[in-house]
Amino acid sequence: MSSAPEDTGDDVFDQFLSQRGHETEPVRWERNYNKKQCPECSGLHDLSASECSVCGWSP
Ligand SMILES: [Zn+2]
């Protein structure tokens, strides 16, 4: 039964892939010169901003 370990490995790998695949595409700050730009409202913020102070969006 040498195929059992291989099957287990495939399962783990498939799970890993499907978990990654289920992730929605990463939404990040747009970069506008040396500012962060909110993808939701296009508001500009300092690079240190962690969330949009205009619409409340955060990555
Ligand atoms: Zn915003």
mmCIF file of C-alpha atoms and ligand atoms in Angstrom:
data_model
loop_
_atom_site.group_PDB
_atom_site.id
_atom_site.type_symbol
_atom_site.label_atom_id
_atom_site.label_comp_id
_atom_site.label_asym_id
_atom_site.label_seq_id
_atom_site.Cartn_x
_atom_site.Cartn_y
_atom_site.Cartn_z
ATOM 1 C CA MET A 1 0.000 0.000 0.000
ATOM 2 C CA SER A 2 2.580 2.514 -0.995
ATOM 3 C CA SER A 3 0.002 4.840 -2.487
ATOM 4 C CA ALA A 4 -1.562 5.815 0.847
ATOM 5 C CA PRO A 5 1.135 8.327 1.889
ATOM 6 C CA GLU A 6 1.052 9.893 -1.555
ATOM 7 C CA ASP A 7 -2.724 10.328 -1.413
ATOM 8 C CA THR A 8 -2.490 11.949 1.989
ATOM 9 C CA GLY A 9 0.131 14.315 0.668
ATOM 10 C CA ASP A 10 -2.057 15.247 -2.293
ATOM 11 C CA ASP A 11 -5.002 15.922 -0.001
ATOM 12 C CA VAL A 12 -2.991 18.257 2.157
ATOM 13 C CA PHE A 13 -1.608 19.993 -0.879
ATOM 14 C CA ASP A 14 -5.043 20.315 -2.464
ATOM 15 C CA GLN A 15 -6.453 21.756 0.747
ATOM 16 C CA PHE A 16 -3.591 24.206 0.888
ATOM 17 C CA LEU A 17 -4.215 25.272 -2.693
ATOM 18 C CA SER A 18 -7.975 25.549 -2.319
ATOM 19 C CA GLN A 19 -7.623 27.572 0.870
ATOM 20 C CA ARG A 20 -5.362 29.968 -0.946
ATOM 21 C CA GLY A 21 -7.768 29.973 -3.877
ATOM 22 C CA HIS A 22 -10.756 30.797 -1.695
ATOM 23 C CA GLU A 23 -9.104 33.959 -0.510
ATOM 24 C CA THR A 24 -10.685 36.954 -2.108
ATOM 25 C CA GLU A 25 -8.208 38.936 -4.073
ATOM 26 C CA PRO A 26 -6.159 41.025 -1.673
ATOM 27 C CA VAL A 27 -7.422 44.575 -1.618
ATOM 28 C CA ARG A 28 -4.683 46.951 -0.731
ATOM 29 C CA TRP A 29 -4.026 50.596 -0.623
ATOM 30 C CA GLU A 30 -3.352 52.115 -3.969
ATOM 31 C CA ARG A 31 -0.133 54.060 -4.106
ATOM 32 C CA ASN A 32 -0.282 57.597 -5.350
ATOM 33 C CA TYR A 33 3.164 59.198 -5.272
ATOM 34 C CA ASN A 34 4.095 59.014 -1.599
ATOM 35 C CA LYS A 35 0.535 58.685 -0.407
ATOM 36 C CA LYS A 36 -1.813 55.804 0.158
ATOM 37 C CA GLN A 37 -5.001 55.999 -1.806
ATOM 38 C CA CYS A 38 -8.167 54.323 -0.603
ATOM 39 C CA PRO A 39 -9.506 51.913 -3.278
ATOM 40 C CA GLU A 40 -13.038 52.595 -2.088
ATOM 41 C CA CYS A 41 -13.276 56.377 -2.072
ATOM 42 C CA SER A 42 -9.917 57.360 -3.599
ATOM 43 C CA GLY A 43 -9.090 59.377 -0.511
ATOM 44 C CA LEU A 44 -5.401 60.102 -0.003
ATOM 45 C CA HIS A 45 -3.699 59.300 3.287
ATOM 46 C CA ASP A 46 -0.250 59.239 4.796
ATOM 47 C CA LEU A 47 1.675 56.008 4.465
ATOM 48 C CA SER A 48 1.248 55.480 8.196
ATOM 49 C CA ALA A 49 -2.532 55.392 7.895
ATOM 50 C CA SER A 50 -4.032 52.012 8.759
ATOM 51 C CA GLU A 51 -7.561 52.794 7.706
ATOM 52 C CA CYS A 52 -9.367 55.331 5.590
ATOM 53 C CA SER A 53 -10.541 58.263 7.657
ATOM 54 C CA VAL A 54 -13.019 59.184 4.925
ATOM 55 C CA CYS A 55 -15.008 55.977 4.456
ATOM 56 C CA GLY A 56 -13.533 53.762 7.156
ATOM 57 C CA TRP A 57 -12.050 51.213 4.747
ATOM 58 C CA SER A 58 -9.093 49.184 5.929
ATOM 59 C CA PRO A 59 -7.081 46.468 4.193
HETATM 60 ZN ZN ZN B 1 -11.927 55.566 1.753
#
